[in-house]
XYZ file of C-alpha atoms in Angstrom:
561
model
C -15.653 -32.363 12.672
C -11.806 -32.158 12.541
C -10.109 -30.552 15.989
C -6.595 -28.717 15.991
C -4.714 -30.844 18.242
C -2.781 -27.846 20.160
C 0.147 -29.998 21.022
C 1.258 -30.562 17.668
C -0.367 -27.257 16.009
C 1.657 -25.486 19.066
C 4.879 -26.345 17.460
C 4.155 -23.924 15.072
C 4.441 -21.546 17.804
C 8.489 -21.443 17.899
C 8.909 -20.722 14.842
C 6.403 -17.074 14.750
C 8.175 -16.621 17.967
C 11.800 -17.018 15.903
C 10.692 -14.794 13.105
C 9.977 -12.131 15.826
C 13.163 -12.460 16.919
C 14.764 -12.339 13.918
C 12.926 -10.196 12.381
C 13.777 -7.480 15.176
C 17.108 -8.085 14.805
C 16.867 -7.406 11.094
C 14.995 -4.325 11.281
C 17.892 -3.234 14.086
C 20.555 -4.408 11.811
C 18.985 -1.778 8.699
C 18.768 1.258 10.483
C 22.024 0.695 11.204
C 23.736 0.182 8.122
C 21.209 3.512 7.006
C 22.650 5.596 9.766
C 26.212 4.485 8.202
C 24.978 5.335 4.581
C 24.878 9.306 6.346
C 28.253 9.305 8.277
C 30.510 6.067 7.216
C 32.875 6.607 10.260
C 30.065 4.852 12.332
C 31.203 1.668 13.808
C 34.088 1.424 11.187
C 36.325 -1.390 12.785
C 34.353 -2.695 14.895
C 30.882 -3.240 12.763
C 31.797 -2.613 9.297
C 29.448 -1.779 6.817
C 29.898 -5.132 4.478
C 29.094 -7.351 7.270
C 25.880 -5.053 8.552
C 24.654 -5.563 5.491
C 25.108 -9.345 5.008
C 23.867 -9.948 8.332
C 20.903 -7.470 7.482
C 19.964 -9.781 4.021
C 20.872 -13.009 5.455
C 18.014 -12.872 8.569
C 15.672 -10.868 5.872
C 15.228 -14.195 4.211
C 15.469 -16.528 8.070
C 12.689 -14.810 9.532
C 11.305 -14.700 6.482
C 11.222 -18.618 6.117
C 10.654 -19.225 9.710
C 7.056 -17.180 9.198
C 6.651 -19.516 6.438
C 6.843 -22.782 8.471
C 5.207 -21.898 10.890
C 2.766 -20.958 8.369
C 2.537 -24.236 6.493
C 2.954 -25.944 10.148
C -0.615 -24.293 11.179
C -2.958 -24.494 7.846
C -1.492 -28.189 6.850
C -3.800 -29.536 9.529
C -6.590 -27.284 9.070
C -6.040 -27.753 4.932
C -5.673 -32.075 5.186
C -7.970 -32.364 8.797
C -5.386 -34.472 9.666
C -3.035 -34.492 12.498
C 0.468 -33.344 11.818
C 3.072 -35.876 11.205
C 6.049 -36.648 12.729
C 6.162 -33.727 15.293
C 9.608 -34.746 16.704
C 10.864 -34.283 12.778
C 9.455 -30.846 13.585
C 11.184 -29.883 16.959
C 14.151 -31.249 15.066
C 14.071 -28.624 12.127
C 13.556 -26.059 14.634
C 16.959 -26.380 16.734
C 18.031 -26.926 12.619
C 17.242 -23.646 11.432
C 18.212 -22.001 14.970
C 21.504 -22.962 14.642
C 21.659 -22.043 10.865
C 20.844 -18.350 12.882
C 23.296 -18.836 14.693
C 26.042 -19.629 12.470
C 24.926 -17.244 9.711
C 25.566 -14.640 12.423
C 28.926 -15.454 13.622
C 30.670 -16.459 10.681
C 29.253 -13.031 8.516
C 32.541 -11.506 10.060
C 34.984 -14.614 9.094
C 34.235 -12.822 5.290
C 36.669 -9.893 6.177
C 39.545 -11.477 7.383
C 39.396 -13.866 4.607
C 38.626 -17.178 6.147
C 36.538 -19.489 4.337
C 37.425 -22.349 6.099
C 38.836 -24.615 2.594
C 38.874 -28.119 2.893
C 38.434 -30.798 0.094
C 37.621 -27.689 -2.519
C 34.961 -26.378 -0.242
C 34.230 -23.217 1.644
C 33.106 -25.313 4.665
C 32.268 -21.888 6.834
C 31.871 -18.768 4.844
C 30.996 -18.265 1.119
C 31.060 -14.810 1.068
C 27.968 -15.249 -2.316
C 25.296 -12.089 -1.650
C 22.436 -14.414 0.195
C 24.220 -17.599 0.275
C 27.330 -16.526 2.538
C 26.808 -19.646 4.793
C 29.464 -22.435 3.926
C 29.058 -25.666 2.667
C 28.067 -26.864 6.508
C 25.496 -24.984 7.055
C 24.030 -25.825 3.507
C 23.975 -28.970 3.553
C 21.911 -28.596 7.302
C 19.459 -26.471 5.423
C 19.118 -28.908 2.944
C 17.871 -31.279 5.184
C 15.823 -28.667 7.235
C 13.795 -28.442 3.720
C 14.026 -32.274 2.833
C 12.224 -32.517 6.343
C 9.371 -29.798 5.807
C 8.850 -31.636 2.455
C 8.408 -34.742 3.908
C 6.043 -34.080 7.042
C 3.979 -31.709 4.945
C 3.494 -34.083 1.993
C 2.915 -37.313 5.167
C 0.532 -34.848 6.455
C -1.687 -34.417 3.205
C -4.023 -36.437 2.306
C -3.864 -39.005 -0.258
C -3.499 -37.373 -3.762
C -6.710 -38.257 -5.430
C -8.339 -36.194 -2.512
C -5.758 -33.103 -2.910
C -7.393 -30.074 -4.447
C -5.665 -27.270 -6.095
C -4.058 -25.508 -2.747
C -2.698 -28.929 -1.894
C -0.688 -29.145 -4.943
C 0.477 -25.178 -4.282
C 2.095 -26.145 -0.923
C 3.340 -29.412 -2.240
C 5.151 -27.939 -5.385
C 6.360 -25.146 -3.142
C 8.025 -27.590 -0.328
C 9.641 -29.918 -2.989
C 11.436 -27.529 -5.146
C 12.373 -25.293 -2.076
C 14.505 -28.677 -1.361
C 15.636 -29.406 -4.818
C 16.503 -25.717 -5.993
C 18.430 -25.790 -3.311
C 20.556 -28.308 -4.957
C 22.327 -25.548 -7.232
C 24.011 -23.815 -3.646
C 25.387 -26.788 -2.767
C 28.307 -26.629 -4.848
C 31.141 -24.350 -5.905
C 32.389 -23.787 -9.120
C 35.700 -21.461 -9.307
C 34.436 -19.386 -12.713
C 32.939 -16.475 -11.491
C 30.275 -15.787 -13.979
C 29.284 -19.804 -13.848
C 29.163 -19.395 -10.319
C 26.760 -16.458 -10.277
C 24.725 -18.276 -12.981
C 24.311 -21.330 -10.537
C 23.795 -18.498 -7.637
C 20.544 -17.292 -9.261
C 18.709 -20.044 -9.839
C 18.413 -20.150 -6.242
C 18.017 -16.954 -5.406
C 15.781 -16.189 -8.452
C 13.832 -19.326 -8.259
C 13.164 -18.939 -4.422
C 12.161 -15.537 -4.528
C 10.481 -15.480 -7.697
C 8.831 -18.923 -8.168
C 9.133 -21.356 -5.246
C 8.121 -18.577 -2.391
C 5.687 -16.708 -4.855
C 4.304 -20.793 -5.034
C 3.700 -20.824 -1.573
C 3.097 -17.369 -1.117
C 0.078 -17.920 -3.428
C -0.890 -21.332 -1.880
C -1.310 -19.682 1.825
C -2.973 -16.662 1.252
C -5.817 -18.206 -1.038
C -5.728 -20.402 2.120
C -6.287 -17.784 4.925
C -9.180 -16.195 2.765
C -10.704 -19.062 3.136
C -10.862 -19.236 6.267
C -11.054 -15.857 7.312
C -14.098 -15.249 5.027
C -15.258 -18.844 4.251
C -14.378 -17.999 1.409
C -15.553 -21.119 -1.409
C -12.174 -23.045 -1.548
C -13.063 -23.995 -5.036
C -12.981 -20.770 -6.086
C -9.734 -20.007 -4.666
C -8.018 -23.388 -5.619
C -9.266 -22.237 -9.159
C -7.300 -18.823 -8.756
C -4.025 -20.385 -7.050
C -3.957 -22.535 -10.267
C -3.407 -20.179 -12.440
C -1.016 -18.052 -10.187
C 0.868 -20.679 -9.983
C 0.896 -21.827 -13.386
C 1.567 -17.773 -14.325
C 4.993 -18.200 -11.584
C 6.010 -20.864 -13.337
C 5.334 -19.085 -16.812
C 7.016 -16.278 -16.265
C 9.557 -17.043 -13.763
C 11.922 -19.460 -14.839
C 12.783 -17.902 -18.258
C 12.291 -14.371 -16.442
C 15.590 -15.207 -14.471
C 17.486 -14.602 -17.412
C 16.884 -10.703 -15.846
C 19.806 -10.846 -13.784
C 21.899 -13.287 -16.962
C 22.107 -9.335 -18.601
C 26.206 -7.896 -17.673
C 28.120 -11.732 -16.752
C 28.866 -12.447 -19.909
C 26.114 -14.893 -21.155
C 24.850 -14.717 -24.472
C 23.461 -11.873 -25.693
C 20.022 -13.435 -26.413
C 19.305 -13.784 -23.159
C 18.423 -10.207 -23.295
C 15.364 -10.378 -24.769
C 13.985 -13.053 -23.960
C 15.048 -12.569 -20.394
C 13.486 -8.650 -21.030
C 10.065 -10.595 -22.504
C 9.239 -13.439 -19.387
C 10.222 -10.745 -17.178
C 7.708 -8.710 -18.380
C 5.245 -11.221 -17.810
C 6.085 -11.697 -14.008
C 3.680 -9.385 -12.853
C 0.629 -11.126 -14.485
C 0.249 -13.782 -11.419
C 0.853 -10.734 -8.774
C -2.461 -9.112 -10.912
C -4.348 -11.855 -10.771
C -3.725 -12.144 -6.505
C -4.175 -8.743 -6.303
C -7.657 -9.340 -8.083
C -8.420 -11.855 -6.118
C -7.684 -10.968 -2.814
C -10.622 -7.992 -3.626
C -12.900 -10.923 -4.454
C -12.935 -13.210 -1.391
C -12.621 -9.942 0.818
C -15.933 -8.769 -1.050
C -17.642 -12.323 -1.534
C -20.496 -11.810 1.265
C -19.644 -8.548 2.824
C -18.650 -10.157 6.007
C -17.135 -7.953 8.387
C -13.218 -7.907 10.009
C -12.989 -10.386 12.892
C -8.987 -10.347 12.758
C -8.314 -7.234 11.857
C -4.501 -7.002 11.921
C -4.395 -10.071 10.278
C -6.302 -8.884 6.903
C -4.113 -5.495 7.351
C -0.865 -7.217 6.759
C -2.643 -9.815 3.861
C -3.495 -6.939 2.282
C -0.455 -5.036 2.906
C 1.464 -8.219 1.391
C -0.721 -8.491 -1.621
C -0.409 -4.426 -2.776
C 3.267 -4.758 -1.685
C 3.901 -7.686 -4.073
C 2.035 -5.642 -7.024
C 3.690 -2.582 -6.032
C 6.968 -3.758 -5.359
C 7.467 -7.126 -6.784
C 5.517 -6.337 -9.861
C 5.407 -2.642 -11.097
C 8.807 -1.987 -9.630
C 10.302 -5.134 -10.405
C 8.725 -4.186 -14.211
C 10.374 -0.969 -14.454
C 13.827 -2.324 -14.328
C 13.881 -5.898 -15.209
C 14.808 -5.399 -19.235
C 17.960 -4.537 -20.333
C 17.194 -1.117 -20.920
C 16.221 0.149 -17.770
C 18.257 -2.368 -16.119
C 21.546 -0.962 -17.844
C 21.229 2.135 -15.719
C 18.929 0.867 -12.656
C 21.333 -2.352 -12.119
C 23.481 -2.105 -8.876
C 22.326 1.447 -7.734
C 19.616 2.250 -5.123
C 16.788 1.964 -7.334
C 16.874 -2.059 -6.923
C 16.696 -1.313 -3.118
C 13.625 0.449 -3.893
C 12.372 -2.416 -5.808
C 13.571 -4.831 -3.060
C 12.414 -3.889 -0.057
C 9.130 -3.329 -1.136
C 9.216 -6.799 -2.416
C 10.629 -8.840 0.036
C 9.212 -7.725 2.977
C 6.246 -6.575 1.373
C 5.246 -9.893 -0.159
C 6.974 -12.125 2.580
C 7.214 -10.861 5.410
C 3.902 -9.493 5.806
C 2.627 -12.463 5.259
C 4.246 -14.085 8.074
C 2.645 -11.094 10.276
C -0.553 -11.815 8.960
C -0.419 -15.632 9.771
C 1.139 -14.545 13.044
C -1.874 -12.324 13.967
C -4.368 -14.953 12.962
C -3.352 -18.249 14.703
C -1.560 -16.909 17.876
C -4.939 -16.236 19.338
C -6.490 -19.419 18.191
C -3.429 -21.349 19.450
C -3.432 -20.017 22.816
C -7.042 -20.336 23.109
C -7.519 -16.530 23.080
C -11.784 -15.364 22.558
C -11.122 -12.059 22.031
C -8.388 -9.610 22.029
C -7.790 -5.520 21.680
C -6.692 -5.106 18.072
C -5.380 -1.559 17.914
C -2.317 -2.477 18.734
C -1.535 -4.525 16.194
C -3.918 -1.878 13.377
C -1.445 0.817 14.012
C 1.594 -1.231 14.073
C 0.363 -2.019 10.389
C 0.281 2.305 9.806
C 3.620 2.460 10.774
C 5.068 -0.414 9.056
C 3.666 -0.076 5.831
C 4.123 4.203 5.533
C 7.965 3.394 7.218
C 8.430 1.018 4.597
C 6.945 2.805 1.520
C 9.248 6.274 2.568
C 12.491 3.793 2.632
C 11.195 2.786 -0.773
C 10.951 6.751 -1.888
C 14.237 7.622 -0.160
C 15.867 4.746 -2.221
C 14.536 5.539 -5.282
C 14.879 9.342 -5.723
C 17.971 8.810 -4.743
C 19.528 5.870 -6.164
C 18.270 8.252 -10.028
C 19.754 11.021 -8.778
C 22.890 8.403 -8.584
C 22.161 6.735 -11.589
C 22.287 10.377 -13.365
C 25.331 11.383 -11.760
C 27.220 8.175 -11.598
C 25.988 6.313 -14.536
C 25.246 8.447 -17.129
C 27.759 11.473 -16.134
C 30.737 9.010 -14.778
C 31.913 11.594 -12.087
C 33.762 10.020 -8.643
C 31.761 8.281 -6.109
C 34.999 8.403 -3.879
C 35.985 11.599 -4.573
C 33.524 13.293 -3.057
C 30.346 14.232 -6.035
C 28.126 11.451 -6.004
C 28.331 11.198 -2.305
C 27.123 14.693 -1.299
C 24.512 14.973 -4.122
C 22.484 12.031 -1.975
C 22.965 12.989 1.113
C 19.381 14.453 1.366
C 18.291 11.090 0.801
C 21.058 8.820 2.837
C 18.877 10.742 5.777
C 15.607 10.137 4.597
C 16.069 6.475 4.890
C 17.179 6.277 8.577
C 14.005 9.111 9.010
C 11.764 6.305 7.544
C 13.213 3.677 9.261
C 12.838 5.286 12.122
C 9.167 5.482 11.620
C 9.633 1.554 10.278
C 11.082 0.396 13.444
C 8.205 2.084 16.172
C 6.365 -0.023 14.330
C 8.548 -3.225 14.198
C 8.570 -2.693 17.564
C 4.850 -2.202 18.679
C 3.983 -5.434 16.464
C 6.576 -7.790 17.986
C 5.608 -6.360 21.654
C 1.231 -6.927 20.612
C 2.399 -10.826 19.447
C 4.503 -11.438 22.399
C 1.892 -9.842 24.802
C -1.670 -11.263 23.363
C -2.181 -14.234 25.753
C -1.051 -11.466 29.087
C -4.315 -8.502 27.217
C -6.528 -10.611 25.952
C -10.164 -9.368 27.278
C -13.975 -9.058 26.138
C -13.336 -5.075 24.316
C -15.770 -3.686 22.087
C -14.832 -3.726 18.209
C -12.301 -0.267 17.809
C -12.965 2.005 14.904
C -10.521 2.280 12.147
C -7.279 3.643 13.169
C -8.297 7.039 10.344
C -10.862 8.789 10.115
C -11.930 11.663 7.435
C -14.185 14.265 7.030
C -16.272 12.156 4.867
C -16.944 9.184 6.057
C -19.779 8.386 4.501
C -17.961 8.940 0.851
C -14.476 7.543 1.566
C -16.268 4.107 3.589
C -18.644 3.654 1.054
C -18.596 0.257 -0.637
C -15.573 -0.622 -2.827
C -16.842 -1.571 -6.359
C -14.540 -4.022 -9.093
C -14.539 -1.259 -11.257
C -13.033 1.389 -8.399
C -10.540 -1.065 -7.672
C -9.724 -1.890 -10.948
C -8.916 2.346 -11.424
C -6.961 2.366 -8.380
C -4.684 -0.797 -9.969
C -4.718 0.911 -13.348
C -3.544 4.595 -11.551
C -0.801 2.156 -9.723
C 0.241 1.086 -13.474
C -0.119 4.480 -14.784
C 2.795 5.817 -12.224
C 4.804 2.957 -13.221
C 4.694 3.940 -16.780
C 6.314 7.446 -15.474
C 8.961 5.605 -13.568
C 9.808 3.191 -16.576
C 9.719 6.201 -19.433
C 12.490 7.658 -16.686
C 14.739 5.349 -17.205
C 14.649 4.707 -20.125
C 15.150 8.306 -20.724
C 18.269 7.619 -19.307
C 19.941 6.279 -23.285
C 18.604 10.095 -24.647
C 21.797 11.864 -26.060
C 20.378 15.340 -24.568
C 20.767 13.364 -20.660
C 23.811 12.240 -21.586
C 25.044 15.368 -22.501
C 24.247 16.593 -19.234
C 20.511 17.274 -18.685
C 19.143 15.365 -15.847
C 15.682 17.030 -16.747
C 13.645 14.295 -18.738
C 14.535 11.244 -16.066
C 14.474 13.991 -13.109
C 10.910 15.176 -13.652
C 9.371 11.665 -15.010
C 10.904 9.886 -11.261
C 9.454 12.724 -9.789
C 6.276 12.111 -11.039
C 6.106 8.150 -10.750
C 7.752 7.389 -7.157
C 5.689 9.760 -4.702
C 2.702 9.172 -6.759
C 2.753 5.323 -6.539
C 3.768 5.423 -3.907
C 1.139 7.904 -2.054
C -1.580 6.494 -4.740
C -0.903 3.347 -3.065
C -1.227 4.646 -0.002
C -4.331 5.701 -0.099
C -5.315 2.842 -1.377
C -4.408 0.431 1.261
C -6.840 3.419 2.991
C -9.679 3.048 1.082
C -9.474 -0.727 1.098
C -9.896 -1.060 4.816
C -12.216 1.832 5.297
C -14.852 0.125 3.474
C -14.437 -3.070 5.539
C -14.366 -0.731 8.867
C -17.711 0.314 7.594
C -19.473 -3.353 7.731
C -21.754 -3.812 10.494
C -19.502 -4.931 13.743
C -19.311 -9.148 14.046
C -20.979 -10.822 16.950
C -17.599 -12.059 18.470
C -14.664 -12.690 17.804
C -14.547 -16.610 19.689
C -17.900 -17.964 17.800
C -15.568 -17.527 14.538
C -12.615 -18.380 15.931
C -13.450 -21.378 17.102
C -15.277 -21.966 13.791
C -12.357 -21.558 11.947
C -9.894 -23.987 13.911
C -12.383 -26.588 12.989
C -12.591 -26.043 9.373
């Protein structure tokens, strides 16, 4: 039986620690720019909005990557039953990632000063491209880091004849992570052409490479947590990866509608963007099957809470809200408005960020030899960040609907003070829900950092939320009911889509916002509320299962595969 070598496996702890630190700073930067939306004079001339926003988006990418790397390093040996290859390269990778992070933080202010560090026709210090602000020097270090990760993973894996679908998914993911980055390591003077290649990196990372890694990691974590059948999970991973690449490759064209590319991209980009939710529905359905196959109790509740949150918010943020705004007739209105960050926050944090947090909750107790720990803080933290993020998305979405009508349909003046006051209420809502999210983020960071000091033999705590009718609400969740919840989400998504389409009506162009406002008022609150209730229902049904005999034996078994 294969046993973890904690000397090499503990290297993943460094990446999880870095993930938590960067996550904390990203949340603080996000709260600052939310308050600056309310009062643009805040920190003006000291930390301007454009710099803080760049810090917020870049740190989001960096902490998610840190979580991905930590998770891959943790499960790689378990998946392959081989020790982690070249641990010295992993140590180098950690320091390289730390240097790139500090470089990103320090050089963001250079853009405001117009300093790019030009030499040999390349911007070596800062290039100012959204999500890819780091200059050419950092780009090269990042490329080397991805190449190291791919090499270590592939060397850790057994011979290819022994690979299963999860091996292939991770191998494709880490290899593509390196290859796709090459499109960001050259500079093009023409802005439209530079945008064309920039989306190769940004889109294929998130809706191609990251999705492949996400599906593979979620699959194997479910194998560990519920002792699910590797072949069945591998089958789901195979079809998930195939559908991601089928829809995501041409779906990239939905970024090309408005940058001077030929008109045919509007049709093909809209068509394949509409197909992108398919693998997300598949992933959503498989987590239901894996969690219910043997009615196994939850031994590590926080880890599964965040895995479920990852898959559900992937469905809602990336799937439903992504679908509503990525074909041309809706994107012409939503593009560049507050409707976009509603989708982006749920998709990026929900899908990938929550997976990293789930992995940390699963792996840290095992790597630190903790036999049992108090899971209440992790549960409460989940509900705080989950509810806070849904609230932030709601504020962005409704505020964005007002913005689309006044700014896009009516052409009113932003700087003249016509659009700004109309959105003020929703601008206040963002930091309000941001504080809820901050409380949850602070709690989970504290919880994960202090698990080793607070380990104890404790009875399994009850679910955070109780209901007046626990018997009915906590009964077994059958597939038909889960399908109805999913269908309900998409029905509210249809209201949102019709609301954006209604901006094309003559009545709206003449100044009547009734139809888009009513549809948005039904769609967004309904979607986010049904999402919250479904997750509550799903977890309540699992909490009703018999308590496990103990966390320790199952953890030991999982550590040995």
